[in-house]
Short mmCIF file of C-alpha atoms in Angstrom, two decimals:
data_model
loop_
_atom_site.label_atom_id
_atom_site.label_comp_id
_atom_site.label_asym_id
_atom_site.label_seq_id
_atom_site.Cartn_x
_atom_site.Cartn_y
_atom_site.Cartn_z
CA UNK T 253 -101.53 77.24 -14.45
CA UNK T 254 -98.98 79.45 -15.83
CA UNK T 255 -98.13 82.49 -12.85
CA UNK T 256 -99.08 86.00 -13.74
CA UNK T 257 -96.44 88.46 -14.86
CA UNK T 258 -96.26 91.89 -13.78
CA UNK T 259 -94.18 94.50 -15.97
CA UNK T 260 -92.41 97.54 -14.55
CA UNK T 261 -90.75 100.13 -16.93
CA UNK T 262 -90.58 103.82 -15.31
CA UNK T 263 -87.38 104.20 -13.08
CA UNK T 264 -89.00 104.32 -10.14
CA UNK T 265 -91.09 101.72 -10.45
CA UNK T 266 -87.96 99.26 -11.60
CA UNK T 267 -85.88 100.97 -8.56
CA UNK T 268 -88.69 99.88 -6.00
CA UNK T 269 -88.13 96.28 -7.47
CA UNK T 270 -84.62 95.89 -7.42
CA UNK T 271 -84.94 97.12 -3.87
CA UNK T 272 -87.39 94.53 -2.69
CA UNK T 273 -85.97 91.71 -1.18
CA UNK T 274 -89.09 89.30 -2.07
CA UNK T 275 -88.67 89.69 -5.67
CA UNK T 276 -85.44 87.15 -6.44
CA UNK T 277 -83.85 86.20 -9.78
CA UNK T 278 -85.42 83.02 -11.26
CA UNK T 279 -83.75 80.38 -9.66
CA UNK T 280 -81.93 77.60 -11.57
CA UNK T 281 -83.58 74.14 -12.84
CA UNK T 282 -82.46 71.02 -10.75
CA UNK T 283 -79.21 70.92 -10.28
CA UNK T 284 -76.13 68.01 -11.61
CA UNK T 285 -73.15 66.38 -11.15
CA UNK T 286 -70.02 68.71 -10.46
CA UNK T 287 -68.13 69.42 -13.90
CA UNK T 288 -71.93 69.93 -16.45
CA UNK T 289 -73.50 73.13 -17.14
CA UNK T 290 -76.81 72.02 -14.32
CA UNK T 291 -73.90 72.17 -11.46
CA UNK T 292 -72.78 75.43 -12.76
CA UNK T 293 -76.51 77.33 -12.55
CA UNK T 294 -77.35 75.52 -9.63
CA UNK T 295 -74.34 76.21 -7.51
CA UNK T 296 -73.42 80.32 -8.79
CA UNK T 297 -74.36 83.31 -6.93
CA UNK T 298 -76.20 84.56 -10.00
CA UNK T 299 -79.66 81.77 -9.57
CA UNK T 300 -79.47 81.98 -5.95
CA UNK T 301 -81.27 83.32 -2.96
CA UNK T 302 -81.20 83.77 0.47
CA UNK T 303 -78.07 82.15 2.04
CA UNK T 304 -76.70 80.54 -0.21
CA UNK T 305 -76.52 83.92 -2.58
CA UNK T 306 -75.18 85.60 0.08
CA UNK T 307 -72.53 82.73 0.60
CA UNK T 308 -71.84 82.71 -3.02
CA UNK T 309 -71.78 86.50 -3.89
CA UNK T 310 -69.22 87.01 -0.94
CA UNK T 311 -66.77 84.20 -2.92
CA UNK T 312 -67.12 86.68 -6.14
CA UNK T 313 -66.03 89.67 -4.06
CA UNK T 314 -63.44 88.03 -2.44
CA UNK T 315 -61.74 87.20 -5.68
CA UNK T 316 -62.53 90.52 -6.98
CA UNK T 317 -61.05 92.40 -3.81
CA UNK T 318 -57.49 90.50 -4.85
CA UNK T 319 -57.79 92.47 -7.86
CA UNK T 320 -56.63 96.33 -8.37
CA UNK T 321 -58.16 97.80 -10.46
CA UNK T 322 -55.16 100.24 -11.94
CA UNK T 323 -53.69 97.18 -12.69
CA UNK T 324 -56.93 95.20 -14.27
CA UNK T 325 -56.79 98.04 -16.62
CA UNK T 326 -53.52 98.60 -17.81
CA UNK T 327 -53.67 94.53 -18.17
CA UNK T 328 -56.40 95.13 -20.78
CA UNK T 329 -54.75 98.01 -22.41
CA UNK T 330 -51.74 96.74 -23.16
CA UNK T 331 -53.48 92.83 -24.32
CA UNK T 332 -53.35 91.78 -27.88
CA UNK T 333 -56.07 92.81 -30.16
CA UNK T 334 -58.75 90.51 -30.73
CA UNK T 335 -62.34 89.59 -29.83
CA UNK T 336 -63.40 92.11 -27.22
CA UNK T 337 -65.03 89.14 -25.43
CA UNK T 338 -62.04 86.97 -25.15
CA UNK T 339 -59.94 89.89 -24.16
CA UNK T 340 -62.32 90.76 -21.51
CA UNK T 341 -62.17 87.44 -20.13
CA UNK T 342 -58.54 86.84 -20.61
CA UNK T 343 -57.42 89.68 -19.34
CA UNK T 344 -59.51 88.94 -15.95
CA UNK T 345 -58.49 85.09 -15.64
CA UNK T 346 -54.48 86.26 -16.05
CA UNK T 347 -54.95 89.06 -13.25
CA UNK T 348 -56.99 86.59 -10.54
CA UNK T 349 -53.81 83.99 -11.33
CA UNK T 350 -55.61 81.30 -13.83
CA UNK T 351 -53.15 78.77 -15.61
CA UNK T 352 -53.51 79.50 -19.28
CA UNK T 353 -55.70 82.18 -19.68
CA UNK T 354 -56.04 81.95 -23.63
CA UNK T 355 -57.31 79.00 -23.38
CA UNK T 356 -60.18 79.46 -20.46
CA UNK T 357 -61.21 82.01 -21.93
CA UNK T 358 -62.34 79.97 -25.28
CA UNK T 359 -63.95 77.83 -22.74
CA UNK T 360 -65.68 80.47 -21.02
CA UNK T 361 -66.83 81.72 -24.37
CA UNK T 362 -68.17 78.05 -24.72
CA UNK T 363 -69.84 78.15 -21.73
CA UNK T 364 -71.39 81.50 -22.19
CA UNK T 365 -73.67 80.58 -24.76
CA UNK T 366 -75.22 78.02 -22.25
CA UNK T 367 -75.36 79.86 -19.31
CA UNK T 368 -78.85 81.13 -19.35
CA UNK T 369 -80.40 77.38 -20.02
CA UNK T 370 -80.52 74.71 -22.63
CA UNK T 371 -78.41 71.89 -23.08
CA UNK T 372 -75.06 71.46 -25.12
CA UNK T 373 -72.79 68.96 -24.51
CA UNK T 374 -69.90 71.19 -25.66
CA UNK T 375 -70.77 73.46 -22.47
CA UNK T 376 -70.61 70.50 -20.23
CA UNK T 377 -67.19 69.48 -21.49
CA UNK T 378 -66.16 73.20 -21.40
CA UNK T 379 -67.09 73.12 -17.65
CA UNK T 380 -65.34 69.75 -16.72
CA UNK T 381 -61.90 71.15 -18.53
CA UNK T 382 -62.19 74.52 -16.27
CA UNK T 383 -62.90 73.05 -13.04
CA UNK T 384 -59.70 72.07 -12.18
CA UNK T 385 -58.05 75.27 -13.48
CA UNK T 386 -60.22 77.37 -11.74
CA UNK T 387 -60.29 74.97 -8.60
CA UNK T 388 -58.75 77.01 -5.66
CA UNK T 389 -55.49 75.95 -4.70
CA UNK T 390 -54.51 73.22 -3.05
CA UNK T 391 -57.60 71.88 -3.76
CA UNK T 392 -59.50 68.92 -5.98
CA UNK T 393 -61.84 69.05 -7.92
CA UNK T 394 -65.63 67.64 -7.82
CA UNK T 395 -64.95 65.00 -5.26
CA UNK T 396 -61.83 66.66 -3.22
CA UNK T 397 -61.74 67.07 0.55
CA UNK T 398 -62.99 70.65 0.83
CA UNK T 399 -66.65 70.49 0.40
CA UNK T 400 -66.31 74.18 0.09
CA UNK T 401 -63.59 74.26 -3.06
CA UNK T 402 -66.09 73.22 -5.74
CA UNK T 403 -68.51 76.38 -4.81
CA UNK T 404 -65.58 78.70 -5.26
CA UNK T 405 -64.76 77.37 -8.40
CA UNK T 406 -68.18 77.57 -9.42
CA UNK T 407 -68.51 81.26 -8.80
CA UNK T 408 -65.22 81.71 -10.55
CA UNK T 409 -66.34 80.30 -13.37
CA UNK T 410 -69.48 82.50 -13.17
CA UNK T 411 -67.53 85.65 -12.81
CA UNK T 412 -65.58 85.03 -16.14
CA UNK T 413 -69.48 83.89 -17.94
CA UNK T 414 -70.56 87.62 -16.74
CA UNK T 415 -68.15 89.44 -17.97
CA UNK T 416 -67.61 87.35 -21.25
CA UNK T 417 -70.99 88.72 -22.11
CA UNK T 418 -71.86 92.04 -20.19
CA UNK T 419 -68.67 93.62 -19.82
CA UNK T 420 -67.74 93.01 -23.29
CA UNK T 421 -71.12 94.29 -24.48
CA UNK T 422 -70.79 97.42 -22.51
CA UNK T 423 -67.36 97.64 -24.62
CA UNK T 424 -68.54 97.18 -28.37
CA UNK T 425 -71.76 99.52 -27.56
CA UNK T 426 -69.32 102.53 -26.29
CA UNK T 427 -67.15 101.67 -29.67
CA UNK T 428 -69.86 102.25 -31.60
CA UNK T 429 -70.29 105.64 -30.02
CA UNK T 430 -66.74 106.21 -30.55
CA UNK T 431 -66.82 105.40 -34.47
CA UNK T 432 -69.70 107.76 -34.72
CA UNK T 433 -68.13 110.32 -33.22
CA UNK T 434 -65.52 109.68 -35.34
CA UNK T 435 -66.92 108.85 -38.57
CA UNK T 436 -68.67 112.48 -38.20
CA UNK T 437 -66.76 116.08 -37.94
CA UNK T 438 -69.45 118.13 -37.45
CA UNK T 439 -70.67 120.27 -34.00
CA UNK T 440 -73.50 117.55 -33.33
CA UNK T 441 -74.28 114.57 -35.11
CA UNK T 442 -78.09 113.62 -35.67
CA UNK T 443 -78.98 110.31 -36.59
CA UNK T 444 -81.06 109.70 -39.55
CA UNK T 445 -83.97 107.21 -38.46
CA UNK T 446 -84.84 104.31 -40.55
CA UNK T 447 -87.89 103.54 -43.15
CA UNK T 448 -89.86 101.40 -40.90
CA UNK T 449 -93.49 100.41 -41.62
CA UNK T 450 -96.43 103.18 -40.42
CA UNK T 451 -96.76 102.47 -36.35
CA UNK T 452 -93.61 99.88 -36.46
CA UNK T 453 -91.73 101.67 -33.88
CA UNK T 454 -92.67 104.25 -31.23
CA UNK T 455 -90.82 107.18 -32.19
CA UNK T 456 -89.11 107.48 -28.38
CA UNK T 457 -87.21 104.02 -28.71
CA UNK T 458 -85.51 105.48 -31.97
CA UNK T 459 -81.80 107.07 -31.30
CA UNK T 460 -82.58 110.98 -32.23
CA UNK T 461 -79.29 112.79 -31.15
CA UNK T 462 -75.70 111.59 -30.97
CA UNK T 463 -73.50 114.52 -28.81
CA UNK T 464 -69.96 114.71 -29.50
CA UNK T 465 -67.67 112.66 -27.15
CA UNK T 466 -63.95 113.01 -28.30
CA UNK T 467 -62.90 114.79 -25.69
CA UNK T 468 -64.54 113.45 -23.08
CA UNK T 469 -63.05 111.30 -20.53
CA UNK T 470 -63.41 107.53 -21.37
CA UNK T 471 -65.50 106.51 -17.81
CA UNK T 472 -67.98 109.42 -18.92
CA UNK T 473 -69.08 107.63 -22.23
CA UNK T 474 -69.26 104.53 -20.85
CA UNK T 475 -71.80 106.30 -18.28
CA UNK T 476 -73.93 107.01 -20.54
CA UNK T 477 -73.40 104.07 -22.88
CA UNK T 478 -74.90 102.19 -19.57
CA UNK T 479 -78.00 104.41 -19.83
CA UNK T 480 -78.82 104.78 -23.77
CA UNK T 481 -77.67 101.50 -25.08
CA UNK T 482 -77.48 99.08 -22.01
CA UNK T 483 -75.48 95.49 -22.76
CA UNK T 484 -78.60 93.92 -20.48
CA UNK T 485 -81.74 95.73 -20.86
CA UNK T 486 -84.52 93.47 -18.86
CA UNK T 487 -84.43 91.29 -15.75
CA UNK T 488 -86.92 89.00 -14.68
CA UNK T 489 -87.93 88.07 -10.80
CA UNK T 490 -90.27 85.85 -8.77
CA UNK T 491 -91.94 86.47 -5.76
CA UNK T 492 -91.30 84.56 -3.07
CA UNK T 493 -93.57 86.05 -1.02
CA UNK T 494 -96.61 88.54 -1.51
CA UNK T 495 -95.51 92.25 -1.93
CA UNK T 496 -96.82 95.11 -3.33
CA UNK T 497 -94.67 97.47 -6.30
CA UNK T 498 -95.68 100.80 -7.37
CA UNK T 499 -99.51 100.61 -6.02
CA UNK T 500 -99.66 96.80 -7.51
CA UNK T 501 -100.05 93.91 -5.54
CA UNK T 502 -97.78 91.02 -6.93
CA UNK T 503 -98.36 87.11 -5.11
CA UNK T 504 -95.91 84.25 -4.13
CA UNK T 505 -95.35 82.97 -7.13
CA UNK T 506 -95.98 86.00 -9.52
CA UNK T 507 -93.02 87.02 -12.14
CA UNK T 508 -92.41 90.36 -12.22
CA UNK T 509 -90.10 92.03 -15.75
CA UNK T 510 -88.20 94.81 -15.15
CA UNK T 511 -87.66 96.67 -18.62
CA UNK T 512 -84.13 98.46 -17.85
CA UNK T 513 -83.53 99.67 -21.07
CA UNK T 514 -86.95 101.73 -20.95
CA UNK T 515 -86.27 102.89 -17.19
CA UNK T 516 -82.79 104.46 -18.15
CA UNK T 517 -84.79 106.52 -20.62
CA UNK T 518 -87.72 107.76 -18.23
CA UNK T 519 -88.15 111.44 -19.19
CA UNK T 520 -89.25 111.81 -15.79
CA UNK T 521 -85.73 110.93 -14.74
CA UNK T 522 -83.71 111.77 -17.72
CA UNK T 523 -83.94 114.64 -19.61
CA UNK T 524 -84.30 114.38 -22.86
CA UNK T 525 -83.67 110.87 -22.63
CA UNK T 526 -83.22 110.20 -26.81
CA UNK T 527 -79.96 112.15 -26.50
CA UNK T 528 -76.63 110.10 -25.82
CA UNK T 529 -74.86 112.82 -23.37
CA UNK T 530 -71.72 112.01 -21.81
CA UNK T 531 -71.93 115.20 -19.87
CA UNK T 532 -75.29 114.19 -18.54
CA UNK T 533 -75.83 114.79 -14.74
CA UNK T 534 -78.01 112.87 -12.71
CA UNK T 535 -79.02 109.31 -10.83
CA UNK T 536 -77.48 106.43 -12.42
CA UNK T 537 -78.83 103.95 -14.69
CA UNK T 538 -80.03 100.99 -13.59
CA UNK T 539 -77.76 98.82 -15.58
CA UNK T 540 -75.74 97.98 -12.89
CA UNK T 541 -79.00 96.62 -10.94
CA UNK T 542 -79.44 98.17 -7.17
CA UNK T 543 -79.18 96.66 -3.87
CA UNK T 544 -79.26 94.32 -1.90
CA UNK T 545 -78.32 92.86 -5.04
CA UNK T 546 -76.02 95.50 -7.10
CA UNK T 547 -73.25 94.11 -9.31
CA UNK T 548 -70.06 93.94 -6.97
CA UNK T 549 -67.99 94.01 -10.05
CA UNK T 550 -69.00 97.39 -11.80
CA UNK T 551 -65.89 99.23 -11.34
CA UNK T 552 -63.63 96.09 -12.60
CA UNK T 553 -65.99 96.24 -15.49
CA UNK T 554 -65.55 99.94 -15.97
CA UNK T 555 -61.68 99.19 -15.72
CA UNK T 556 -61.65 96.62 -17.96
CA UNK T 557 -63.76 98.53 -20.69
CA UNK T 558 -61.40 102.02 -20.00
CA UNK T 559 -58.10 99.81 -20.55
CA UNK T 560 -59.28 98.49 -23.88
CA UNK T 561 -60.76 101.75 -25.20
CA UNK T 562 -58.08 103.80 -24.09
CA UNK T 563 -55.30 101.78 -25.94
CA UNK T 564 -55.01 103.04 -28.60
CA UNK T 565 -57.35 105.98 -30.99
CA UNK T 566 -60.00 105.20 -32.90
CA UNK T 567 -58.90 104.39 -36.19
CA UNK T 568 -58.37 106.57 -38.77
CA UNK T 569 -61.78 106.31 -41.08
CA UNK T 570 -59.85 106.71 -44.37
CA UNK T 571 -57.45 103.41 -43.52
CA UNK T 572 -60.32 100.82 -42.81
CA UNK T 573 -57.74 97.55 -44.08
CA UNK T 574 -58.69 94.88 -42.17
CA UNK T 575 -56.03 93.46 -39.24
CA UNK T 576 -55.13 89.85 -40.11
CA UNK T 577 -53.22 87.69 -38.30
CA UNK T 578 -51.75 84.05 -38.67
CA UNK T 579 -55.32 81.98 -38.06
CA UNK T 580 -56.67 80.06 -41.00
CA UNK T 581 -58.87 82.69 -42.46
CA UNK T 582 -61.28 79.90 -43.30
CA UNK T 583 -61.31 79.16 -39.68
CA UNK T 584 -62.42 82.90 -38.88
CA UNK T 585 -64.96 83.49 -40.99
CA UNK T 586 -66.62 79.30 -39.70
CA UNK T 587 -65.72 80.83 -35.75
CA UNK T 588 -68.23 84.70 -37.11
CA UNK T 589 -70.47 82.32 -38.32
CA UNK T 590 -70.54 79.91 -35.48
CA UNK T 591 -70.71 83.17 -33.09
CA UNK T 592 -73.87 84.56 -34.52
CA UNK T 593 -75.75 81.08 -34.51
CA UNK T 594 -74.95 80.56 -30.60
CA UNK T 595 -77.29 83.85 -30.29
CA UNK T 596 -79.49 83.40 -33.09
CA UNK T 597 -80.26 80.30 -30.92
CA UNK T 598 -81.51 82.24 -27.98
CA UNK T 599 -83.51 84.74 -30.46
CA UNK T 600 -86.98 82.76 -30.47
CA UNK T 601 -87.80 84.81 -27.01
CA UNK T 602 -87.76 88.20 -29.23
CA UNK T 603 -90.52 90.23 -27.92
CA UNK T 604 -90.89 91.95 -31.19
CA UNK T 605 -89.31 95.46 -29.85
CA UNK T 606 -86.16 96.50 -32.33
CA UNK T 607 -82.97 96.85 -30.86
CA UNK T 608 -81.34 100.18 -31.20
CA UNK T 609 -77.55 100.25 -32.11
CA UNK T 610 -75.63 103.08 -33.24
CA UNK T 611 -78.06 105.28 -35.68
CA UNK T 612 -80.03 101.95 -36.96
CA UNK T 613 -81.98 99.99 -35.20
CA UNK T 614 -81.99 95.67 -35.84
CA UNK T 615 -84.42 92.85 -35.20
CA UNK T 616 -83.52 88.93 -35.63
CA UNK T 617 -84.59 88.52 -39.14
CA UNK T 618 -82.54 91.47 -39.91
CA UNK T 619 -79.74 90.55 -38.42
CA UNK T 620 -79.29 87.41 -40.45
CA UNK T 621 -80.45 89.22 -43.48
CA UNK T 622 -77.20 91.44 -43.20
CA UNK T 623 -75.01 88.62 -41.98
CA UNK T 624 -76.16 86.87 -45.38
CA UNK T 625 -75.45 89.75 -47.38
CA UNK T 626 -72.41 90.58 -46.29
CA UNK T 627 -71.29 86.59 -46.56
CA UNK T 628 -73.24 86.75 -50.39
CA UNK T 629 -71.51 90.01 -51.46
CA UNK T 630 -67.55 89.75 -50.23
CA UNK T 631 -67.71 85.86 -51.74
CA UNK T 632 -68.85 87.41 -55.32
CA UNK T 633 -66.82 89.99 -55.52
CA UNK T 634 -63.99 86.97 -54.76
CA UNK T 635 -65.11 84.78 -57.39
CA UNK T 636 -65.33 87.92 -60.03
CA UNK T 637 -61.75 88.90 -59.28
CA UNK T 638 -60.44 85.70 -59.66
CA UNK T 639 -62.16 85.32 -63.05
CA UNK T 640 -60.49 88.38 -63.87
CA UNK T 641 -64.12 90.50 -63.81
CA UNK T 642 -64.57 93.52 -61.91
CA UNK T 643 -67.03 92.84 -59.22
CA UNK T 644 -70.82 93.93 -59.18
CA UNK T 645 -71.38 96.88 -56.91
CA UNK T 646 -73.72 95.70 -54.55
CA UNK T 647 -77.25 97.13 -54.23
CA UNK T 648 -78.37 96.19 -50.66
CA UNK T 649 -80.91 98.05 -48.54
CA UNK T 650 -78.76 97.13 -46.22
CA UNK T 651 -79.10 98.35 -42.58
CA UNK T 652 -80.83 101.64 -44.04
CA UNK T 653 -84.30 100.03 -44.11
CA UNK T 654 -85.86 97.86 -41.33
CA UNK T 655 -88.43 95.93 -43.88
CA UNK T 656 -92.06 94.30 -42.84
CA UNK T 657 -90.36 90.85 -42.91
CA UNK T 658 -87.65 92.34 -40.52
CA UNK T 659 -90.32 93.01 -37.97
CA UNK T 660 -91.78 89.02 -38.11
CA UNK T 661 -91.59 87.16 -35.03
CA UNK T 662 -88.27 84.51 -35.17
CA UNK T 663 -90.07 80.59 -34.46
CA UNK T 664 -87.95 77.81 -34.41
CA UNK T 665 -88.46 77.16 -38.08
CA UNK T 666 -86.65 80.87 -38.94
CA UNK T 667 -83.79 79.63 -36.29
CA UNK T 668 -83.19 76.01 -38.50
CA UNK T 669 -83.29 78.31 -41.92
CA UNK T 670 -80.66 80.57 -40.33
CA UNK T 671 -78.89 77.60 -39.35
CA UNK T 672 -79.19 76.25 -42.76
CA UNK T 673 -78.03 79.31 -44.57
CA UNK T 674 -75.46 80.35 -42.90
CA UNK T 675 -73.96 77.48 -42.01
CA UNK T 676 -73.87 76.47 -45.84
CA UNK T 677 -72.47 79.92 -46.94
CA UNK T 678 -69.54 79.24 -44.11
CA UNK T 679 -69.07 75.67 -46.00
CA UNK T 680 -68.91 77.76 -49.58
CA UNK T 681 -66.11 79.81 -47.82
CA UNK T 682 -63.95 77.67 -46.27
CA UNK T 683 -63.60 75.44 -49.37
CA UNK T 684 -62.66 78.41 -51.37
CA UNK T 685 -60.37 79.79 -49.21
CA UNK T 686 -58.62 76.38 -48.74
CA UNK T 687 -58.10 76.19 -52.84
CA UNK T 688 -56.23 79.95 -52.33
CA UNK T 689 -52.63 79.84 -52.75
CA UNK T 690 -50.94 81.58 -50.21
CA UNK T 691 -49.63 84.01 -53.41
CA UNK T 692 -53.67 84.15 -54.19
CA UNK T 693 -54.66 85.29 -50.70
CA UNK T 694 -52.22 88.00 -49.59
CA UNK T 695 -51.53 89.09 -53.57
CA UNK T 696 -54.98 88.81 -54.83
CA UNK T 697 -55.90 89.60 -58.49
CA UNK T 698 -57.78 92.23 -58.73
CA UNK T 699 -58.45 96.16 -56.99
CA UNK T 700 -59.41 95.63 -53.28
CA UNK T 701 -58.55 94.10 -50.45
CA UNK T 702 -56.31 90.77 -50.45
CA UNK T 703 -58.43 87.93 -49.94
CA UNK T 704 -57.45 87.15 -46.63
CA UNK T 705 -57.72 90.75 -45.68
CA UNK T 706 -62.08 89.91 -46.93
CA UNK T 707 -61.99 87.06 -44.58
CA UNK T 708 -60.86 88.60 -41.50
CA UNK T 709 -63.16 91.77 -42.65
CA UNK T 710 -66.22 89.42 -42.42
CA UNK T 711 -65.54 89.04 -38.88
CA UNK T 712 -67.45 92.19 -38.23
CA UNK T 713 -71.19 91.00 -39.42
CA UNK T 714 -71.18 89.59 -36.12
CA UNK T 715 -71.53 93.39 -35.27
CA UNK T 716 -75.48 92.49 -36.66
CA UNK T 717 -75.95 89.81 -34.21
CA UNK T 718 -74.33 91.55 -31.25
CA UNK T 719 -76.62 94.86 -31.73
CA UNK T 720 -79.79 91.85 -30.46
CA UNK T 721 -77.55 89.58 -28.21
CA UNK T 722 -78.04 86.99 -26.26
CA UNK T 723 -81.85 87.29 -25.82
CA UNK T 724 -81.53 84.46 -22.71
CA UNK T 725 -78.39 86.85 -21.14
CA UNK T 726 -81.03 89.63 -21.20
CA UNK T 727 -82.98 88.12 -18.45
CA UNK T 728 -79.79 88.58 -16.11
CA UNK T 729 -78.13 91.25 -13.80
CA UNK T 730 -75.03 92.48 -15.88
CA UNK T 731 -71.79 92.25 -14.77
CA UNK T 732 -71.15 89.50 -11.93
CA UNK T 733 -73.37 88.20 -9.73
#
């Protein structure tokens, strides 16, 4: 008989929960050998209760009290440019001493997309390489004479998994803000709300007014970024015991969702909760979860996020060339593509609620829909050039309408046609790109960006998949355990 689930979405009301010690994360199924992705859920702070989570969580803080935080984020301001996520995670496994940070943090990126449940055999393997390297020292690993060693390296490994996806989340969503602040000179900046179908949308989970943040100091934004545009926006519990939330009596055994995203914009708590206000004054969000069970690593996130905003100003609008660098540029646009499957993957939990991100708002279908287009569009305007044509102009809706089809629930069968699609369209690219000349790609016929400049442009549709996420992530506590 499936258990009953109880929703909670007013502040208070999600407060109370967080608070209540009966009400526990889901825990983790079975358990496996040390080194595969079942040993990992089973053995992290993050699925556990009682004891053993407070065993476990006190490992996370005692490798995050070896860590000042000054220094965590002047590490991540002065760190090459590059995908926020593996610059995040990087920068962290270089400050708590890792061998070869690069390199972990690809397999942490690997691991990431596993974390939440399902198998892949590419996560296992990605677990048995960082064991070792993450193993404290002195110590084996799986199978070495402290019984303790493998639980540390566990949690390790954990910490780096959180902030791959939270922590880097909370980064992109406060660049966003940035940009529009940026992108718009004006006193205020209202967002223009997108032509969704009658009754769609409630009107109060639209974005209505963007205040201006330039000046503001960096930890501000990312404040309120927490609030309006959360990186996690619901956590689930069980019961372990019978307890009573808010006037409603919840049973042993009862889930309970806690809608975070909706309590960080109670107008009983907030006031006009619509508005992204850096300046805003008041309790904090909930992003951060509450005790007994708060994120110990909030202000190592906060550093971590300040360091890589604050190196360097927003760019300059009018000068939008794409950064390249020497990787294949057939291997970055297969690595976007790659990226926005491993979420697309978790989207068949969609609860049918758009996401909000920046002034549009995005669902799964559309997602892929502007992924596609963006793939479709850059590739003819590559072939036209090179036949000595001047390219199309492209007429895309683009992200300016949220369409009827947008709004469709995402099955399995949409998640194998995304596959399909994309995965071809990568194919199409990377055999084009590998018939380029060098001369071709960085002297490219034709007005526009050089051809490798397009590929390494492309990386940003994963911006489409990022504004949804990683709908399995968005059961968890953000941050570390």
């Amino acid at each position: 008989m499936t258990s009953p689930v109880h929703e909670f979405d007013h502040y208070q009301e999600v407060l109370a929960a967080l608070a209540d010690p009966v009400l526990v994360p889901l825990p983790a199924a079975g358990s496996g050998v040390p080194g595969t992705m079942a040993w990992l859920r089973a053995t992290v702070a993050r699925f556990s209760s009682g004891d053993a989570h407070t065993r476990r969580r006190a490992l996370v803080e005692a490798d995050l009290a070896r860590l000042d935080r000054a220094a965590l984020g002047a590490a991540a301001a002065s760190g090459p440019d590059g995908d926020t996520r593996l610059l995040v995670v990087r920068t962290l496994a270089r400050e708590l001493g890792l061998p070869d940070p690069t390199a972990v943090a690809e397999a942490i990126g690997i691991v990431a997309r596993s974390y939440f449940g399902g198998d892949d055999p590419d996560a296992d393997a990605a677990v048995a390489w960082l064991l070792p390297r993450v193993h404290p020292a002195g110590t084996e690993a799986h199978g070495g004479p402290d019984d303790g060693a493998d639980e540390v390296a566990a949690n390790r490994i954990g910490l780096l998994v959180q902030a791959c996806d939270a922590t880097s989340g909370l980064i992109d969503r406060a660049a966003g803000a940035v940009r529009r602040a940026a992108d718009d000179d004006r006193a205020g900046y209202c967002c223009s709300t997108e032509a969704l179908p009658n009754e769609a949308l409630p009107t109060e989970a639209l974005p209505t007014e963007i205040l201006p943040t330039e000046a503001l100091p960096t930890e501000a934004l990312l404040t309120e970024v927490l609030r309006y545009d959360p990186p996690v926006r619901v956590m689930r519990r069980l019961a372990v015991r019978d307890t009573r939330i808010a006037g409603t009596d919840i049973a042993e055994g009862d889930l309970v969702t806690l809608d975070i995203a909706a309590a960080n914009r109670d107008p009983e708590v907030f006031p006009d909760p619509g508005t992204f206000d850096p300046e805003r004054t008041g309790p904090p969000s909930l992003t951060f979860g509450s005790p007994p069970r708060v994120c110990p690593g909030r202000d190592h996130a906060l550093a971590l996020a300040t360091g890589i905003l604050d190196r360097a100003p927003v760019d300059d609008p009018a000068d939008d060339t794409p950064a390249t660098d020497d990787r294949d540029p057939a291997d970055v646009v297969a690595a976007m593509v790659e990226h926005v499957l491993a979420l697309a993957s978790t989207w068949t939990a969609w609860d049918g609620r758009p996401f909000p991100a920046d002034d549009r708002v995005y669902t799964p279908h559309k997602a892929i829909r502007r992924v596609t287009d963006h793939l479709v569009d850059h590739l003819a305007e590559l072939e036209a050039r090179l036949a000595g044509e001047v390219p199309q102009p492209d007429h895309w809706h683009a992200s300016a309408i949220t369409t009827g089809a947008d709004l469709s629930p995402f099955t399995r069968q949409d998640l194998d046609e995304a596959r399909s699609r994309l995965t071809r369209l990568a194919g199409i690219w990377t055999n084009r790109l590998h018939t380029l000349t060098p001369e071709q790609l960085d002297h490219s016929p034709g007005a526009g960006w050089t051809f490798r400049q397009l590929a390494f442009h492309l990386v940003g549709s994963a911006y489409y998949a990022d504004a949804i996420g990683n709908l399995t992530a968005t059961d968890t506590d953000p941050g570390t355990p």
